[in-house]
Amino acid sequence: MPFFGPHDAHGPRVHFAMAYGGNGISYSMIGAKLLRALIEGEEHPLAELFSFKRIATTT
């Protein structure tokens, strides 16, 4: 599952689009729309699903 959006370690102004080769065409369109919404300050229904927050952080 790809990651789209900011990562806490890099601040809110750095966005990532990290997908993989097999489903690139499908995820590229989702990622483009999702990142556009985030940059424009709008909510996207899939933002949480593809965010870095879905992985547990360990300290």
CSV table of C-alpha atoms in Angstrom, one decimal:
chain,number,residue,atom,x,y,z
A,1,MET,CA,0.0,0.0,0.0
A,2,PRO,CA,1.5,3.4,-1.0
A,3,PHE,CA,2.1,6.4,1.2
A,4,PHE,CA,0.9,9.9,0.2
A,5,GLY,CA,1.3,13.1,2.2
A,6,PRO,CA,3.5,14.7,4.8
A,7,HIS,CA,5.7,12.8,7.3
A,8,ASP,CA,6.1,14.3,10.8
A,9,ALA,CA,9.9,14.0,10.6
A,10,HIS,CA,10.0,16.4,7.7
A,11,GLY,CA,7.2,18.9,8.6
A,12,PRO,CA,3.9,19.7,7.0
A,13,ARG,CA,5.3,21.4,3.9
A,14,VAL,CA,7.1,18.3,2.5
A,15,HIS,CA,4.8,15.8,0.9
A,16,PHE,CA,5.6,12.3,-0.3
A,17,ALA,CA,4.2,10.1,-3.1
A,18,MET,CA,5.7,6.7,-2.4
A,19,ALA,CA,4.0,3.9,-4.4
A,20,TYR,CA,5.3,0.8,-6.1
A,21,GLY,CA,5.5,-0.4,-9.7
A,22,GLY,CA,2.7,-3.0,-10.0
A,23,ASN,CA,-0.2,-0.6,-9.5
A,24,GLY,CA,1.5,2.7,-10.5
A,25,ILE,CA,-1.2,3.9,-12.9
A,26,SER,CA,-4.0,3.5,-10.4
A,27,TYR,CA,-2.2,4.9,-7.4
A,28,SER,CA,-0.7,7.8,-9.3
A,29,MET,CA,-4.1,9.2,-10.0
A,30,ILE,CA,-5.2,8.7,-6.4
A,31,GLY,CA,-2.0,10.2,-5.1
A,32,ALA,CA,-2.2,13.2,-7.4
A,33,LYS,CA,-5.8,14.1,-6.3
A,34,LEU,CA,-5.0,13.4,-2.7
A,35,LEU,CA,-1.8,15.6,-2.6
A,36,ARG,CA,-3.6,18.4,-4.5
A,37,ALA,CA,-6.3,18.4,-1.8
A,38,LEU,CA,-3.8,18.4,1.0
A,39,ILE,CA,-1.8,21.3,-0.5
A,40,GLU,CA,-5.0,23.3,-1.1
A,41,GLY,CA,-6.0,22.7,2.5
A,42,GLU,CA,-9.0,20.5,1.7
A,43,GLU,CA,-9.8,17.1,3.1
A,44,HIS,CA,-9.7,14.0,1.0
A,45,PRO,CA,-11.6,10.9,1.9
A,46,LEU,CA,-8.6,8.6,1.4
A,47,ALA,CA,-6.0,10.8,3.1
A,48,GLU,CA,-6.0,8.8,6.4
A,49,LEU,CA,-5.8,5.4,4.6
A,50,PHE,CA,-2.6,6.4,2.6
A,51,SER,CA,-1.0,8.5,5.3
A,52,PHE,CA,2.2,7.7,7.3
A,53,LYS,CA,0.0,7.7,10.4
A,54,ARG,CA,-1.3,4.2,9.6
A,55,ILE,CA,2.0,2.7,10.7
A,56,ALA,CA,2.9,2.4,14.3
A,57,THR,CA,5.9,4.3,15.5
A,58,THR,CA,8.2,2.8,18.1
A,59,THR,CA,10.5,4.7,20.4
